Amino acid sequence: MAEVELTINDIKVNVAPGTTVLQAAKKIGVRIPTLCYDEKLSVSGACRLCVIEVLNPDGTSRLEPSCSYPVQQGMEIRTNTQELRDARRTIIELILANHPRACQTCIRNGRCQLQAACREYSIDQIRYAGGEKRHFVPDDSSVALTRHPDFCILCGKCVKVCREVQTVYALDFANRGFQTTVLPASNRDLAETVCVLCGQCLLKCPVAAIRDKSYIQKVEAALVDPSIIVTVQIAPSVRVTIGELFGLPAGTSLTRKIPEALRRLGFNYIFDTDFGADMAVMEEGYELIKRIKNDGPYPLITSCSPGWVKYMEHFYPEFIPNMSSTKSPQQIVGTLTKTFFAQRIGVNPQNIFNVSIMPCSAKKFEIQRPEHNQLNGGLAEVDAVLTTREFGDLLKLHEIDIPVLPDSPFDDLLGTASGAGLMFGVAGGMMEAALRTVATVLDPNNEPRIEYSLLRGTAGIKKGSVIVGDRELKLCAVHGLGNARQVLDDIKTGKEEIHFLEVMACPGGCIGGGGQPLPTTEEIRKRRVEAMYSEDRNMGLRLSHKNPAVQEIYAKFLNAPLSEKAHHLLHTFYGPRKPRGC
């Protein structure tokens, strides 16, 4: 079909039919401001900030929302006239008329899209300050996220990402007119819904209507308590994202700076969650080997993403027998810290306070699951989770400029990790890491295969097959829960046969987690992913089963993968979950 030619600000541009004016403008480097628009979500035109001027043949003009207005042959567009600037300024001022005056104390101060729009349009006063204001009670029922409806600007991004990308349907618009707001179904508290706490709504929110439930104060209290040994673990993806909070380009790795930063904060021992990932490879890899030898049951489904696990328990409990029982790397490190490590240094595990720094909102939920609070009859495996954003806030609070710190190693007692463990930070990486070991165990005479290109790339569903030993394994790696729903439905109907299925709740995997720096765009996710692959390629040790620290723990503590002791400490269980009381 022939391209459409139009003129934007006296610049000719040719685009495909069906292209919106907003997309056409972007093609020629013309930026039109938006608040409710997101290229990965359906278009609603809710905020109208993106209005443009369409010139009519008779010389008149009209204003249209560029995000939803399709191009037409020969049309002429203006994007930055005085009339448009005045219209956008009025739109922003009307939003502000019902918005809290709390910028100085708001968690999104400096990272708020509404605030940025005010600066861009030189809005220094509130013209529409009088009149009635909406007021809703904040919802802090969840262990991971808090909702603040008074700050909501009704852009609808949280509703759409929950519905269209994650297919959870935990949020929707409620009421009409002036009282319109976004609420969980039946006006329940968030903790009483099917919300999986993935945090994708928070990443999409342009203001501060959805926030982290912070545990910084709890961690700070532990750090100044001389009777407590405070340990910390850092997730794979955090090393390539924390720099963004300090002005570095997306994908800048600060792996060797992080331990020094954590020591300056006062942590006693600094561990690498990559080591827990290596242990997860061993346990889950041997689960797969066992199923291959027993010809099933298939598929084996990964279990390291807590948002996905909760989603499965809500929507697909029939797949519980297919789930790997191996704990997530976070919980494995927590468990080994309060067992193996505590024994090794001769301390009571009751005196250890475990902190993890994670890219994931749902990790705060995971540590409070009852099955992860059973060590020594009721001891938590991990005591507190900080997101990447909270880690950045803590560093800034203590005036630690992480990019300029000297390099420093992780503590060796649980620190040695392989590139395979690092790979857990990207979608498809857990499966790739496991296959490196599984293929070697089943075919020890051949050189181990390190990289699996079919599991890489940005596709939401990646499928293929590999020969492992004398078997063909059909693989599928999925990121984003809507994609998981599609694959699971195909398995249920017999449309798909899959032997090994990886599911990561967040688009891109952990590098796109709900606790990562803002913004998290498609381009930023790609840079983070490439940084992870690059770091793996530069590591001398890339196989979990070749990790000397892994071998030592099995030799001195766990005996062997899937041993009775390993099952007791490194495996867990799942169950059907109803919305209320979740």
Short mmCIF file of C-alpha atoms in Angstrom, two decimals, residues 50-427:
data_model
loop_
_atom_site.label_atom_id
_atom_site.label_comp_id
_atom_site.label_asym_id
_atom_site.label_seq_id
_atom_site.Cartn_x
_atom_site.Cartn_y
_atom_site.Cartn_z
CA CYS A 50 -0.58 15.76 22.72
CA VAL A 51 -3.01 17.99 20.80
CA ILE A 52 -1.83 19.26 17.43
CA GLU A 53 -3.29 21.73 14.94
CA VAL A 54 -4.70 20.28 11.72
CA LEU A 55 -5.06 22.85 8.92
CA ASN A 56 -8.33 22.66 6.99
CA PRO A 57 -8.55 23.39 3.22
CA ASP A 58 -10.54 26.56 3.92
CA GLY A 59 -7.72 28.03 5.99
CA THR A 60 -9.25 27.26 9.37
CA SER A 61 -7.78 24.75 11.78
CA ARG A 62 -8.85 22.34 14.46
CA LEU A 63 -7.16 20.68 17.43
CA GLU A 64 -6.85 16.88 17.49
CA PRO A 65 -5.03 14.39 19.80
CA SER A 66 -1.95 13.29 17.88
CA CYS A 67 -1.67 9.95 19.71
CA SER A 68 -4.90 8.67 18.14
CA TYR A 69 -5.33 10.79 15.01
CA PRO A 70 -4.36 8.91 11.82
CA VAL A 71 -2.41 10.59 9.04
CA GLN A 72 -4.15 11.50 5.80
CA GLN A 73 -2.75 12.21 2.37
CA GLY A 74 -1.72 15.84 1.97
CA MET A 75 -2.65 16.94 5.48
CA GLU A 76 -0.79 19.85 7.06
CA ILE A 77 0.05 19.80 10.74
CA ARG A 78 1.37 22.31 13.24
CA THR A 79 2.72 21.03 16.56
CA ASN A 80 4.04 24.11 18.35
CA THR A 81 1.92 27.19 17.70
CA GLN A 82 1.01 29.72 20.38
CA GLU A 83 -2.54 28.36 20.40
CA LEU A 84 -1.24 24.85 21.04
CA ARG A 85 1.08 25.98 23.79
CA ASP A 86 -1.79 27.80 25.47
CA ALA A 87 -4.06 24.75 25.11
CA ARG A 88 -1.46 22.41 26.60
CA ARG A 89 -0.76 24.85 29.40
CA THR A 90 -4.48 24.93 30.24
CA ILE A 91 -4.65 21.11 30.18
CA ILE A 92 -1.75 20.88 32.63
CA GLU A 93 -3.27 23.54 34.88
CA LEU A 94 -6.60 21.69 34.97
CA ILE A 95 -4.80 18.50 36.02
CA LEU A 96 -2.99 20.46 38.72
CA ALA A 97 -6.28 21.87 40.01
CA ASN A 98 -7.06 18.47 41.53
CA HIS A 99 -3.51 17.37 42.31
CA PRO A 100 -1.87 17.47 45.77
CA ARG A 101 0.61 20.29 46.37
CA ALA A 102 3.27 17.94 47.69
CA CYS A 103 6.16 18.10 45.24
CA GLN A 104 8.79 18.81 47.91
CA THR A 105 7.95 15.65 49.84
CA CYS A 106 6.80 13.47 46.94
CA ILE A 107 8.83 10.35 46.16
CA ARG A 108 8.65 11.19 42.46
CA ASN A 109 10.03 14.72 42.85
CA GLY A 110 12.47 15.14 39.97
CA ARG A 111 11.17 11.98 38.27
CA CYS A 112 7.55 13.05 37.73
CA GLN A 113 6.26 13.51 34.19
CA LEU A 114 3.62 15.99 35.33
CA GLN A 115 6.27 18.03 37.08
CA ALA A 116 8.43 17.91 33.95
CA ALA A 117 5.48 19.16 31.87
CA CYS A 118 5.04 22.09 34.27
CA ARG A 119 8.68 23.05 33.82
CA GLU A 120 8.48 22.72 30.05
CA TYR A 121 5.46 25.01 29.85
CA SER A 122 6.71 27.47 32.50
CA ILE A 123 3.79 26.92 34.85
CA ASP A 124 4.70 28.63 38.11
CA GLN A 125 1.29 29.12 39.67
CA ILE A 126 -2.05 27.31 40.01
CA ARG A 127 -4.75 29.35 38.29
CA TYR A 128 -7.58 26.94 39.10
CA ALA A 129 -6.88 26.54 42.80
CA GLY A 130 -10.42 26.89 44.15
CA GLY A 131 -13.29 24.48 44.11
CA GLU A 132 -13.92 21.00 45.41
CA LYS A 133 -11.17 18.38 45.28
CA ARG A 134 -11.42 14.63 45.09
CA HIS A 135 -10.10 12.75 48.09
CA PHE A 136 -9.50 9.02 48.48
CA VAL A 137 -7.90 7.07 51.29
CA PRO A 138 -4.45 5.65 50.41
CA ASP A 139 -4.17 1.86 50.23
CA ASP A 140 -1.09 0.48 52.00
CA SER A 141 -2.47 -3.03 52.52
CA SER A 142 0.04 -4.67 50.19
CA VAL A 143 3.51 -5.69 51.36
CA ALA A 144 5.10 -4.33 48.18
CA LEU A 145 3.10 -1.46 46.64
CA THR A 146 1.01 1.39 47.98
CA ARG A 147 -1.75 3.22 46.12
CA HIS A 148 -2.35 6.97 46.44
CA PRO A 149 -5.45 7.80 44.38
CA ASP A 150 -5.31 11.52 45.22
CA PHE A 151 -2.19 11.73 43.03
CA CYS A 152 -3.78 9.83 40.11
CA ILE A 153 -4.23 11.86 36.90
CA LEU A 154 -6.47 9.18 35.29
CA CYS A 155 -4.07 8.48 32.42
CA GLY A 156 -5.10 4.80 32.53
CA LYS A 157 -1.62 3.37 31.99
CA CYS A 158 -1.76 1.20 35.12
CA VAL A 159 -5.11 -0.23 34.08
CA LYS A 160 -3.91 -0.96 30.56
CA VAL A 161 -0.58 -2.56 31.46
CA CYS A 162 -2.32 -4.77 34.04
CA ARG A 163 -4.97 -5.78 31.53
CA GLU A 164 -3.15 -5.82 28.18
CA VAL A 165 0.41 -6.84 29.07
CA GLN A 166 0.06 -8.82 32.28
CA THR A 167 -3.59 -10.01 31.91
CA VAL A 168 -4.07 -9.81 35.68
CA TYR A 169 -7.02 -7.36 35.62
CA ALA A 170 -6.36 -6.18 39.16
CA LEU A 171 -7.18 -2.50 38.44
CA ASP A 172 -9.92 -0.66 36.60
CA PHE A 173 -11.71 2.68 36.43
CA ALA A 174 -14.51 3.18 38.93
CA ASN A 175 -17.24 5.78 39.41
CA ARG A 176 -18.12 8.55 36.97
CA GLY A 177 -17.42 12.18 36.30
CA PHE A 178 -15.67 14.08 39.06
CA GLN A 179 -15.45 10.97 41.26
CA THR A 180 -13.76 8.81 38.61
CA THR A 181 -10.78 6.95 40.02
CA VAL A 182 -8.73 3.78 39.53
CA LEU A 183 -9.41 1.00 42.02
CA PRO A 184 -8.99 -2.75 42.46
CA ALA A 185 -12.06 -4.83 41.64
CA SER A 186 -15.03 -4.37 44.03
CA ASN A 187 -13.08 -1.58 45.75
CA ARG A 188 -11.03 -4.14 47.68
CA ASP A 189 -7.68 -3.43 49.22
CA LEU A 190 -4.86 -4.32 46.85
CA ALA A 191 -3.75 -7.15 49.17
CA GLU A 192 -7.14 -8.81 48.76
CA THR A 193 -7.01 -9.03 44.97
CA VAL A 194 -5.28 -11.14 42.34
CA CYS A 195 -2.54 -8.49 42.02
CA VAL A 196 0.78 -10.31 41.58
CA LEU A 197 2.82 -7.27 42.72
CA CYS A 198 4.93 -7.23 39.57
CA GLY A 199 5.10 -3.43 39.76
CA GLN A 200 4.58 -2.82 36.06
CA CYS A 201 1.80 -0.38 36.99
CA LEU A 202 4.32 1.62 39.01
CA LEU A 203 6.75 1.72 36.06
CA LYS A 204 4.01 3.09 33.80
CA CYS A 205 2.55 5.61 36.26
CA PRO A 206 3.71 9.13 35.26
CA VAL A 207 3.22 10.52 38.78
CA ALA A 208 3.24 9.05 42.30
CA ALA A 209 -0.15 7.35 42.41
CA ILE A 210 1.56 3.95 42.85
CA ARG A 211 4.68 3.66 44.99
CA ASP A 212 7.05 1.19 46.61
CA LYS A 213 6.30 0.16 50.15
CA SER A 214 9.67 1.10 51.54
CA TYR A 215 11.72 -0.93 54.03
CA ILE A 216 14.63 1.51 54.17
CA GLN A 217 13.95 2.44 57.81
CA LYS A 218 13.83 -1.22 58.83
CA VAL A 219 17.20 -1.82 57.17
CA GLU A 220 18.72 1.32 58.68
CA ALA A 221 17.62 0.21 62.16
CA ALA A 222 19.38 -3.12 61.68
CA LEU A 223 22.56 -1.46 60.41
CA VAL A 224 22.99 0.55 63.61
CA ASP A 225 22.17 -2.34 65.97
CA PRO A 226 25.51 -3.69 67.27
CA SER A 227 23.93 -6.99 68.33
CA ILE A 228 22.95 -7.90 64.74
CA ILE A 229 25.08 -9.20 61.89
CA VAL A 230 23.63 -7.59 58.76
CA THR A 231 24.22 -9.42 55.48
CA VAL A 232 23.16 -8.26 52.05
CA GLN A 233 22.82 -9.86 48.64
CA ILE A 234 22.62 -8.09 45.30
CA ALA A 235 20.60 -9.44 42.35
CA PRO A 236 22.21 -9.95 38.92
CA SER A 237 20.40 -7.17 37.06
CA VAL A 238 20.91 -4.47 39.69
CA ARG A 239 24.58 -4.15 38.72
CA VAL A 240 23.64 -2.85 35.25
CA THR A 241 20.80 -0.56 36.38
CA ILE A 242 21.89 1.18 39.59
CA GLY A 243 24.14 3.52 37.61
CA GLU A 244 21.10 5.07 35.92
CA LEU A 245 20.13 6.61 39.26
CA PHE A 246 23.50 8.40 39.27
CA GLY A 247 23.33 9.77 35.75
CA LEU A 248 25.17 6.96 33.96
CA PRO A 249 23.92 5.54 30.64
CA ALA A 250 21.59 2.54 30.76
CA GLY A 251 23.58 -0.68 30.76
CA THR A 252 26.61 0.65 32.62
CA SER A 253 27.88 -2.14 34.85
CA LEU A 254 28.96 -1.30 38.41
CA THR A 255 29.54 -4.87 39.57
CA ARG A 256 32.82 -4.13 41.34
CA LYS A 257 31.66 -0.81 42.80
CA ILE A 258 28.61 -2.25 44.57
CA PRO A 259 30.43 -4.22 47.32
CA GLU A 260 32.38 -1.11 48.35
CA ALA A 261 29.16 0.93 48.47
CA LEU A 262 27.48 -1.68 50.65
CA ARG A 263 30.45 -1.84 53.04
CA ARG A 264 30.31 1.94 53.43
CA LEU A 265 26.64 1.64 54.31
CA GLY A 266 27.65 -0.65 57.18
CA PHE A 267 26.74 -4.14 55.94
CA ASN A 268 28.90 -6.82 57.55
CA TYR A 269 28.91 -9.32 54.69
CA ILE A 270 28.18 -8.73 51.00
CA PHE A 271 26.99 -11.72 48.97
CA ASP A 272 26.17 -12.12 45.31
CA THR A 273 22.71 -13.46 44.43
CA ASP A 274 24.37 -14.88 41.31
CA PHE A 275 25.71 -17.60 43.61
CA GLY A 276 22.16 -18.46 44.63
CA ALA A 277 21.33 -18.59 40.94
CA ASP A 278 24.15 -21.08 40.42
CA MET A 279 22.63 -23.22 43.16
CA ALA A 280 19.20 -22.89 41.52
CA VAL A 281 20.73 -24.09 38.26
CA MET A 282 22.03 -27.19 40.02
CA GLU A 283 18.75 -28.05 41.72
CA GLU A 284 16.40 -27.15 38.90
CA GLY A 285 18.79 -28.53 36.30
CA TYR A 286 18.78 -31.90 38.04
CA GLU A 287 14.99 -31.73 38.28
CA LEU A 288 14.98 -31.46 34.49
CA ILE A 289 17.49 -34.30 34.15
CA LYS A 290 15.27 -36.47 36.35
CA ARG A 291 12.24 -35.73 34.17
CA ILE A 292 14.18 -36.44 31.00
CA LYS A 293 15.26 -39.81 32.35
CA ASN A 294 11.70 -40.60 33.51
CA ASP A 295 10.11 -39.19 30.35
CA GLY A 296 8.16 -36.52 32.19
CA PRO A 297 5.99 -35.10 33.50
CA TYR A 298 6.35 -32.18 31.09
CA PRO A 299 6.76 -29.30 30.95
CA LEU A 300 9.09 -28.44 33.79
CA ILE A 301 8.28 -24.80 34.55
CA THR A 302 10.70 -22.39 36.21
CA SER A 303 9.86 -20.87 39.58
CA CYS A 304 12.38 -18.07 40.24
CA SER A 305 9.98 -15.20 39.41
CA PRO A 306 7.66 -14.59 42.42
CA GLY A 307 5.19 -12.54 40.39
CA TRP A 308 4.83 -15.44 37.98
CA VAL A 309 4.47 -17.95 40.83
CA LYS A 310 1.64 -15.92 42.37
CA TYR A 311 0.01 -15.56 38.95
CA MET A 312 0.16 -19.31 38.43
CA GLU A 313 -1.36 -19.96 41.85
CA HIS A 314 -4.25 -17.59 41.07
CA PHE A 315 -4.99 -18.43 37.45
CA TYR A 316 -3.36 -21.77 36.56
CA PRO A 317 -3.14 -23.94 39.72
CA GLU A 318 -3.47 -27.04 37.55
CA PHE A 319 0.19 -26.46 36.56
CA ILE A 320 1.46 -26.72 40.13
CA PRO A 321 2.78 -30.30 39.53
CA ASN A 322 4.81 -28.93 36.61
CA MET A 323 6.48 -26.19 38.63
CA SER A 324 10.06 -26.60 39.71
CA SER A 325 10.15 -26.83 43.49
CA THR A 326 13.54 -25.09 43.63
CA LYS A 327 13.52 -21.86 45.61
CA SER A 328 14.42 -18.60 43.92
CA PRO A 329 18.08 -17.46 44.09
CA GLN A 330 17.09 -14.82 46.66
CA GLN A 331 15.63 -17.42 49.01
CA ILE A 332 18.50 -19.85 48.42
CA VAL A 333 21.05 -17.23 49.45
CA GLY A 334 18.89 -16.33 52.46
CA THR A 335 18.62 -19.97 53.49
CA LEU A 336 22.32 -20.74 53.07
CA THR A 337 23.26 -17.58 54.96
CA LYS A 338 21.29 -18.65 58.03
CA THR A 339 22.43 -22.28 57.83
CA PHE A 340 25.75 -23.00 56.09
CA PHE A 341 27.21 -19.54 56.60
CA ALA A 342 26.00 -19.20 60.21
CA GLN A 343 27.58 -22.56 61.07
CA ARG A 344 30.80 -21.62 59.31
CA ILE A 345 31.35 -18.39 61.25
CA GLY A 346 29.87 -19.81 64.45
CA VAL A 347 26.95 -17.44 65.05
CA ASN A 348 23.33 -17.94 66.02
CA PRO A 349 21.16 -17.45 62.89
CA GLN A 350 18.74 -15.52 65.12
CA ASN A 351 21.37 -12.77 65.18
CA ILE A 352 21.62 -12.51 61.37
CA PHE A 353 19.53 -9.95 59.51
CA ASN A 354 19.36 -10.77 55.79
CA VAL A 355 18.76 -7.97 53.29
CA SER A 356 18.36 -8.41 49.55
CA ILE A 357 18.56 -5.71 46.87
CA MET A 358 16.27 -6.72 44.06
CA PRO A 359 14.87 -5.38 40.77
CA CYS A 360 11.47 -6.78 41.70
CA SER A 361 8.51 -5.50 43.73
CA ALA A 362 7.15 -9.03 44.16
CA LYS A 363 10.29 -10.09 46.04
CA LYS A 364 8.88 -8.18 49.04
CA PHE A 365 5.90 -10.51 48.89
CA GLU A 366 8.05 -13.60 48.37
CA ILE A 367 10.02 -13.18 51.61
CA GLN A 368 6.76 -13.10 53.59
CA ARG A 369 5.32 -16.32 52.19
CA PRO A 370 4.82 -18.72 55.15
CA GLU A 371 6.91 -21.45 53.54
CA HIS A 372 9.91 -19.08 53.51
CA ASN A 373 9.66 -18.41 57.23
CA GLN A 374 10.26 -21.91 58.59
CA LEU A 375 14.00 -22.02 59.36
CA ASN A 376 14.57 -23.35 62.87
CA GLY A 377 10.81 -23.38 63.45
CA GLY A 378 9.89 -19.90 62.24
CA LEU A 379 12.95 -17.91 61.19
CA ALA A 380 12.67 -15.87 57.98
CA GLU A 381 15.11 -16.74 55.22
CA VAL A 382 15.28 -13.08 54.12
CA ASP A 383 14.31 -10.24 56.44
CA ALA A 384 13.98 -7.23 54.14
CA VAL A 385 14.00 -6.37 50.44
CA LEU A 386 15.06 -3.09 48.90
CA THR A 387 14.35 -2.35 45.25
CA THR A 388 17.02 -0.90 42.97
CA ARG A 389 15.37 2.50 43.41
CA GLU A 390 15.45 2.20 47.21
CA PHE A 391 19.10 1.15 47.06
CA GLY A 392 19.81 4.33 45.12
CA ASP A 393 17.88 6.40 47.66
CA LEU A 394 19.83 4.80 50.53
CA LEU A 395 23.16 5.53 48.84
CA LYS A 396 22.20 9.17 48.28
CA LEU A 397 20.96 9.49 51.86
CA HIS A 398 24.43 8.43 53.02
CA GLU A 399 26.14 10.63 50.39
CA ILE A 400 27.79 7.70 48.62
CA ASP A 401 28.56 8.42 44.95
CA ILE A 402 28.81 4.87 43.67
CA PRO A 403 30.26 5.56 40.17
CA VAL A 404 33.51 6.95 41.60
CA LEU A 405 34.10 4.28 44.26
CA PRO A 406 37.09 1.92 44.06
CA ASP A 407 36.54 -1.66 42.94
CA SER A 408 35.89 -4.18 45.68
CA PRO A 409 35.10 -7.94 45.75
CA PHE A 410 32.08 -9.75 47.14
CA ASP A 411 32.68 -11.82 50.25
CA ASP A 412 33.92 -15.27 49.27
CA LEU A 413 31.94 -17.33 51.75
CA LEU A 414 28.93 -17.06 49.45
CA GLY A 415 30.32 -14.75 46.81
CA THR A 416 31.87 -16.79 44.03
CA ALA A 417 29.48 -16.91 41.09
CA SER A 418 29.51 -17.88 37.44
CA GLY A 419 28.24 -16.20 34.29
CA ALA A 420 25.41 -18.72 34.33
CA GLY A 421 24.16 -17.26 37.61
CA LEU A 422 24.40 -13.76 36.16
CA MET A 423 22.12 -14.78 33.27
CA PHE A 424 19.10 -14.99 35.58
CA GLY A 425 18.73 -11.24 35.14
CA VAL A 426 17.45 -11.46 31.56
CA ALA A 427 14.47 -13.23 30.01
#
